Amino acid sequence: QVQLVESGGGLVKPGGSLRLSCAASGFTFSDYYMSWIRQAPGKGLEWVSYISSSGSTIYYADSVKGRFTISRDNAKNSLYLQMNSLRAEDTAVYYCARASEGRTAFDYWGQGTLVTVSS
Amino acid sequence: QSALTQPRSVSGSPGQSVTISCTGTSSDVGGYNYVSWYQQHPGKAPKLMIYDVSKRPSGVPDRFSGSKSGNTASLTISGLQAEDEADYYCCSYAGSYVFGTGTKVTVL
């Protein structure tokens, strides 16, 4: 069965950096687009970034452009999110999600990892 | 892109139907048939309930249905059950993705 397991969250000071990882299993990882989606405490969902199956196409939300970098290692079935220049407003649960075959929806989600940006 | 607009909350009694609206613009909801809906219980990850406006993934009860008219998409839950009490989010794909503001469904 499809499994997505995020890790790497934690407490970081404003201006600091953090790298999230997502380990995928149960499907051919290299065939699918992947995304990061976040949810601030008590708030709604916000799409953050996506990466194509090969890694050649990448998009970011304006709120993280220039600060976050998405990447993947298909040999390791892993997705990453490097987060730099973190701000208090980046505090959220970060979910790794698989895009559907048509890329129009997110058909599987991880359990999320909490990132807290605070001094 | 601005978040799609959803009502903050809707409620209904068991067995009744409720409908959640999701309003965007001609650049997102109105321009493409790529609206999806997600159910999220407290402390859990979202679950895909509807994609491409009205398609149901396998395993999702047929009590859940989706539709669209102009710039507004809708999710209808028929025969409301206690386990349907959750937050629901719409999402539109138009090259990138934008989520709705979220709706809390309460079963009275």
mmCIF file of C-alpha atoms in Angstrom:
data_model
loop_
_atom_site.group_PDB
_atom_site.id
_atom_site.type_symbol
_atom_site.label_atom_id
_atom_site.label_comp_id
_atom_site.label_asym_id
_atom_site.label_seq_id
_atom_site.Cartn_x
_atom_site.Cartn_y
_atom_site.Cartn_z
ATOM 1 C CA GLN A 1 0.000 0.000 0.000
ATOM 2 C CA VAL A 2 1.090 3.572 -0.622
ATOM 3 C CA GLN A 3 2.949 5.117 2.299
ATOM 4 C CA LEU A 4 4.429 8.580 2.707
ATOM 5 C CA VAL A 5 6.386 9.294 5.880
ATOM 6 C CA GLU A 6 7.671 12.792 6.623
ATOM 7 C CA SER A 7 10.508 13.628 8.993
ATOM 8 C CA GLY A 8 12.802 16.505 9.888
ATOM 9 C CA GLY A 9 10.393 18.889 11.573
ATOM 10 C CA GLY A 10 11.203 20.675 14.804
ATOM 11 C CA LEU A 11 11.797 23.995 16.522
ATOM 12 C CA VAL A 12 13.975 26.539 14.706
ATOM 13 C CA LYS A 13 14.730 30.216 15.301
ATOM 14 C CA PRO A 14 13.623 32.910 12.857
ATOM 15 C CA GLY A 15 16.135 33.160 10.041
ATOM 16 C CA GLY A 16 17.180 29.555 10.522
ATOM 17 C CA SER A 17 17.053 26.559 8.199
ATOM 18 C CA LEU A 18 15.498 23.117 8.234
ATOM 19 C CA ARG A 19 15.346 20.203 5.777
ATOM 20 C CA LEU A 20 12.261 18.032 5.578
ATOM 21 C CA SER A 21 12.277 14.544 4.104
ATOM 22 C CA CYS A 22 9.494 12.302 2.842
ATOM 23 C CA ALA A 23 10.094 8.577 2.392
ATOM 24 C CA ALA A 24 7.788 6.968 -0.159
ATOM 25 C CA SER A 25 6.884 3.301 -0.548
ATOM 26 C CA GLY A 26 4.241 1.086 -2.111
ATOM 27 C CA PHE A 27 4.341 2.662 -5.578
ATOM 28 C CA THR A 28 6.794 3.546 -8.340
ATOM 29 C CA PHE A 29 7.993 6.867 -6.924
ATOM 30 C CA SER A 30 9.747 7.956 -10.108
ATOM 31 C CA ASP A 31 6.440 7.919 -12.031
ATOM 32 C CA TYR A 32 4.691 10.585 -9.962
ATOM 33 C CA TYR A 33 4.741 14.317 -9.381
ATOM 34 C CA MET A 34 5.044 15.158 -5.681
ATOM 35 C CA SER A 35 4.094 18.190 -3.588
ATOM 36 C CA TRP A 36 4.551 19.787 -0.199
ATOM 37 C CA ILE A 37 1.449 21.263 1.400
ATOM 38 C CA ARG A 38 1.333 22.983 4.789
ATOM 39 C CA GLN A 39 -1.245 23.835 7.426
ATOM 40 C CA ALA A 40 -0.641 26.493 10.062
ATOM 41 C CA PRO A 41 -2.100 25.705 13.500
ATOM 42 C CA GLY A 42 -5.878 26.043 13.364
ATOM 43 C CA LYS A 43 -5.761 27.243 9.748
ATOM 44 C CA GLY A 44 -6.454 25.884 6.295
ATOM 45 C CA LEU A 45 -4.317 24.067 3.761
ATOM 46 C CA GLU A 46 -1.730 25.941 1.674
ATOM 47 C CA TRP A 47 0.049 24.404 -1.313
ATOM 48 C CA VAL A 48 3.800 25.084 -1.064
ATOM 49 C CA SER A 49 5.613 23.464 -3.982
ATOM 50 C CA TYR A 50 5.599 20.661 -6.542
ATOM 51 C CA ILE A 51 8.217 18.761 -8.471
ATOM 52 C CA SER A 52 7.791 16.681 -11.611
ATOM 53 C CA SER A 53 8.545 12.981 -11.721
ATOM 54 C CA SER A 54 12.008 13.563 -13.182
ATOM 55 C CA GLY A 55 12.696 16.677 -11.121
ATOM 56 C CA SER A 56 12.981 18.881 -14.176
ATOM 57 C CA THR A 57 9.873 20.981 -13.489
ATOM 58 C CA ILE A 58 9.414 22.795 -10.200
ATOM 59 C CA TYR A 59 6.891 25.356 -8.981
ATOM 60 C CA TYR A 60 6.629 27.306 -5.723
ATOM 61 C CA ALA A 61 3.969 29.354 -4.009
ATOM 62 C CA ASP A 62 4.858 33.046 -3.929
ATOM 63 C CA SER A 63 5.016 32.907 -0.126
ATOM 64 C CA VAL A 64 8.086 30.617 -0.181
ATOM 65 C CA LYS A 65 9.733 31.442 -3.506
ATOM 66 C CA GLY A 66 13.425 32.186 -3.086
ATOM 67 C CA ARG A 67 13.541 30.669 0.413
ATOM 68 C CA PHE A 68 12.429 27.042 -0.058
ATOM 69 C CA THR A 69 13.876 24.429 -2.411
ATOM 70 C CA ILE A 70 12.113 21.198 -3.336
ATOM 71 C CA SER A 71 14.081 18.221 -4.610
ATOM 72 C CA ARG A 72 13.815 14.465 -4.984
ATOM 73 C CA ASP A 73 16.039 11.397 -5.174
ATOM 74 C CA ASN A 74 14.244 8.738 -7.215
ATOM 75 C CA ALA A 75 16.911 6.164 -6.386
ATOM 76 C CA LYS A 76 16.092 6.602 -2.700
ATOM 77 C CA ASN A 77 12.314 7.070 -3.164
ATOM 78 C CA SER A 78 12.589 10.317 -1.268
ATOM 79 C CA LEU A 79 11.266 13.871 -1.499
ATOM 80 C CA TYR A 80 12.883 16.826 0.244
ATOM 81 C CA LEU A 81 12.136 20.417 1.194
ATOM 82 C CA GLN A 82 15.037 22.672 2.130
ATOM 83 C CA MET A 83 13.674 25.648 4.054
ATOM 84 C CA ASN A 84 15.893 28.704 4.575
ATOM 85 C CA SER A 85 15.299 32.169 6.060
ATOM 86 C CA LEU A 86 12.425 30.775 8.081
ATOM 87 C CA ARG A 87 9.792 33.130 9.467
ATOM 88 C CA ALA A 88 7.198 32.802 12.211
ATOM 89 C CA GLU A 89 4.510 32.544 9.540
ATOM 90 C CA ASP A 90 6.158 29.359 8.215
ATOM 91 C CA THR A 91 5.074 27.573 11.415
ATOM 92 C CA ALA A 92 2.854 24.709 10.243
ATOM 93 C CA VAL A 93 2.406 21.008 9.787
ATOM 94 C CA TYR A 94 4.065 20.130 6.492
ATOM 95 C CA TYR A 95 2.524 17.324 4.457
ATOM 96 C CA CYS A 96 4.103 15.394 1.635
ATOM 97 C CA ALA A 97 1.492 14.455 -0.981
ATOM 98 C CA ARG A 98 1.440 12.441 -4.182
ATOM 99 C CA ALA A 99 -0.203 14.027 -7.208
ATOM 100 C CA SER A 100 -2.710 11.859 -9.032
ATOM 101 C CA GLU A 101 -1.814 10.485 -12.450
ATOM 102 C CA GLY A 102 -3.501 13.466 -14.097
ATOM 103 C CA ARG A 103 -1.749 15.779 -11.614
ATOM 104 C CA THR A 104 -5.075 17.470 -10.868
ATOM 105 C CA ALA A 105 -5.426 16.256 -7.261
ATOM 106 C CA PHE A 106 -3.488 14.792 -4.336
ATOM 107 C CA ASP A 107 -4.412 11.156 -3.901
ATOM 108 C CA TYR A 108 -2.133 10.164 -1.020
ATOM 109 C CA TRP A 109 -0.828 12.188 1.921
ATOM 110 C CA GLY A 110 1.697 11.597 4.654
ATOM 111 C CA GLN A 111 0.890 12.129 8.321
ATOM 112 C CA GLY A 112 2.740 15.450 8.412
ATOM 113 C CA THR A 113 5.677 16.893 10.332
ATOM 114 C CA LEU A 114 5.444 20.005 12.521
ATOM 115 C CA VAL A 115 7.767 22.925 11.939
ATOM 116 C CA THR A 116 7.785 25.634 14.605
ATOM 117 C CA VAL A 117 9.635 28.895 13.982
ATOM 118 C CA SER A 118 10.086 30.776 17.225
ATOM 119 C CA SER A 119 12.780 32.514 19.229
ATOM 120 C CA GLN B 1 -3.354 33.271 -6.098
ATOM 121 C CA SER B 2 -6.040 34.001 -3.505
ATOM 122 C CA ALA B 3 -7.658 31.169 -1.556
ATOM 123 C CA LEU B 4 -10.962 29.897 -2.890
ATOM 124 C CA THR B 5 -13.961 30.975 -0.808
ATOM 125 C CA GLN B 6 -15.895 28.412 1.220
ATOM 126 C CA PRO B 7 -18.526 28.897 3.942
ATOM 127 C CA ARG B 8 -17.016 28.655 7.403
ATOM 128 C CA SER B 9 -19.483 26.002 8.521
ATOM 129 C CA VAL B 10 -22.492 23.962 7.495
ATOM 130 C CA SER B 11 -24.569 21.552 9.550
ATOM 131 C CA GLY B 12 -27.254 18.935 9.136
ATOM 132 C CA SER B 13 -29.002 16.112 10.939
ATOM 133 C CA PRO B 14 -28.203 12.459 10.260
ATOM 134 C CA GLY B 15 -29.756 11.360 6.992
ATOM 135 C CA GLN B 16 -30.050 14.875 5.603
ATOM 136 C CA SER B 17 -28.026 16.374 2.740
ATOM 137 C CA VAL B 18 -25.579 19.262 2.996
ATOM 138 C CA THR B 19 -23.847 21.180 0.233
ATOM 139 C CA ILE B 20 -20.550 23.050 0.495
ATOM 140 C CA SER B 21 -19.734 25.740 -2.045
ATOM 141 C CA CYS B 22 -16.287 26.709 -3.322
ATOM 142 C CA THR B 23 -16.040 29.979 -5.227
ATOM 143 C CA GLY B 24 -13.081 31.032 -7.295
ATOM 144 C CA THR B 25 -12.536 32.895 -10.543
ATOM 145 C CA SER B 26 -12.447 32.187 -14.258
ATOM 146 C CA SER B 27 -8.669 31.685 -13.853
ATOM 147 C CA ASP B 28 -9.057 28.694 -11.560
ATOM 148 C CA VAL B 29 -12.387 27.008 -10.722
ATOM 149 C CA GLY B 30 -14.224 28.411 -13.722
ATOM 150 C CA GLY B 31 -11.474 27.824 -16.234
ATOM 151 C CA TYR B 32 -10.738 24.143 -15.717
ATOM 152 C CA ASN B 33 -12.563 20.967 -14.646
ATOM 153 C CA TYR B 34 -9.860 20.260 -12.074
ATOM 154 C CA VAL B 35 -11.550 20.791 -8.729
ATOM 155 C CA SER B 36 -10.858 18.307 -5.947
ATOM 156 C CA TRP B 37 -12.275 17.953 -2.437
ATOM 157 C CA TYR B 38 -10.578 16.723 0.750
ATOM 158 C CA GLN B 39 -11.945 15.545 4.076
ATOM 159 C CA GLN B 40 -9.862 16.148 7.196
ATOM 160 C CA HIS B 41 -10.658 14.817 10.647
ATOM 161 C CA PRO B 42 -8.983 16.520 13.649
ATOM 162 C CA GLY B 43 -5.310 15.662 13.914
ATOM 163 C CA LYS B 44 -5.368 13.604 10.715
ATOM 164 C CA ALA B 45 -4.070 14.067 7.198
ATOM 165 C CA PRO B 46 -6.512 15.157 4.486
ATOM 166 C CA LYS B 47 -8.189 12.456 2.384
ATOM 167 C CA LEU B 48 -9.158 12.837 -1.272
ATOM 168 C CA MET B 49 -12.935 12.554 -1.708
ATOM 169 C CA ILE B 50 -13.617 13.990 -5.182
ATOM 170 C CA TYR B 51 -11.349 14.872 -8.121
ATOM 171 C CA ASP B 52 -11.882 16.444 -11.528
ATOM 172 C CA VAL B 53 -15.089 18.097 -10.237
ATOM 173 C CA SER B 54 -17.196 14.954 -9.902
ATOM 174 C CA LYS B 55 -15.082 11.781 -9.942
ATOM 175 C CA ARG B 56 -14.878 9.604 -6.851
ATOM 176 C CA PRO B 57 -11.744 7.620 -5.956
ATOM 177 C CA SER B 58 -12.360 3.965 -5.189
ATOM 178 C CA GLY B 59 -13.486 3.461 -1.620
ATOM 179 C CA VAL B 60 -15.238 6.814 -1.275
ATOM 180 C CA PRO B 61 -18.971 6.321 -0.598
ATOM 181 C CA ASP B 62 -21.339 7.434 -3.342
ATOM 182 C CA ARG B 63 -22.998 9.694 -0.753
ATOM 183 C CA PHE B 64 -20.305 12.181 -1.744
ATOM 184 C CA SER B 65 -20.811 13.964 -5.053
ATOM 185 C CA GLY B 66 -19.326 16.995 -6.774
ATOM 186 C CA SER B 67 -20.478 19.482 -9.362
ATOM 187 C CA LYS B 68 -19.559 22.855 -10.851
ATOM 188 C CA SER B 69 -21.348 25.832 -12.332
ATOM 189 C CA GLY B 70 -19.358 28.774 -13.596
ATOM 190 C CA ASN B 71 -16.805 29.849 -11.001
ATOM 191 C CA THR B 72 -18.395 27.856 -8.163
ATOM 192 C CA ALA B 73 -17.880 24.187 -7.379
ATOM 193 C CA SER B 74 -19.955 22.246 -4.865
ATOM 194 C CA LEU B 75 -19.615 19.145 -2.721
ATOM 195 C CA THR B 76 -22.832 17.453 -1.628
ATOM 196 C CA ILE B 77 -23.000 14.891 1.149
ATOM 197 C CA SER B 78 -26.245 12.919 1.005
ATOM 198 C CA GLY B 79 -27.514 10.749 3.839
ATOM 199 C CA LEU B 80 -25.280 12.522 6.344
ATOM 200 C CA GLN B 81 -23.608 10.234 8.873
ATOM 201 C CA ALA B 82 -21.837 10.957 12.158
ATOM 202 C CA GLU B 83 -18.443 10.070 10.670
ATOM 203 C CA ASP B 84 -18.872 12.783 8.027
ATOM 204 C CA GLU B 85 -18.279 15.428 10.697
ATOM 205 C CA ALA B 86 -14.950 16.926 9.623
ATOM 206 C CA ASP B 87 -13.325 19.843 7.835
ATOM 207 C CA TYR B 88 -13.634 19.899 4.049
ATOM 208 C CA TYR B 89 -11.357 21.722 1.611
ATOM 209 C CA CYS B 90 -11.715 22.314 -2.095
ATOM 210 C CA CYS B 91 -8.697 22.709 -4.351
ATOM 211 C CA SER B 92 -8.305 23.945 -7.906
ATOM 212 C CA TYR B 93 -5.486 23.023 -10.274
ATOM 213 C CA ALA B 94 -4.532 25.536 -12.970
ATOM 214 C CA GLY B 95 -0.839 24.893 -13.451
ATOM 215 C CA SER B 96 -0.364 25.386 -9.738
ATOM 216 C CA TYR B 97 -2.745 24.641 -6.923
ATOM 217 C CA VAL B 98 -4.970 26.778 -4.715
ATOM 218 C CA PHE B 99 -6.999 25.524 -1.768
ATOM 219 C CA GLY B 100 -10.256 26.776 -0.366
ATOM 220 C CA THR B 101 -10.631 28.371 3.043
ATOM 221 C CA GLY B 102 -12.214 25.248 4.499
ATOM 222 C CA THR B 103 -15.653 24.325 5.814
ATOM 223 C CA LYS B 104 -16.495 22.615 9.078
ATOM 224 C CA VAL B 105 -19.340 20.135 8.684
ATOM 225 C CA THR B 106 -21.257 19.460 11.889
ATOM 226 C CA VAL B 107 -23.667 16.552 12.256
ATOM 227 C CA LEU B 108 -26.377 17.653 14.675
#
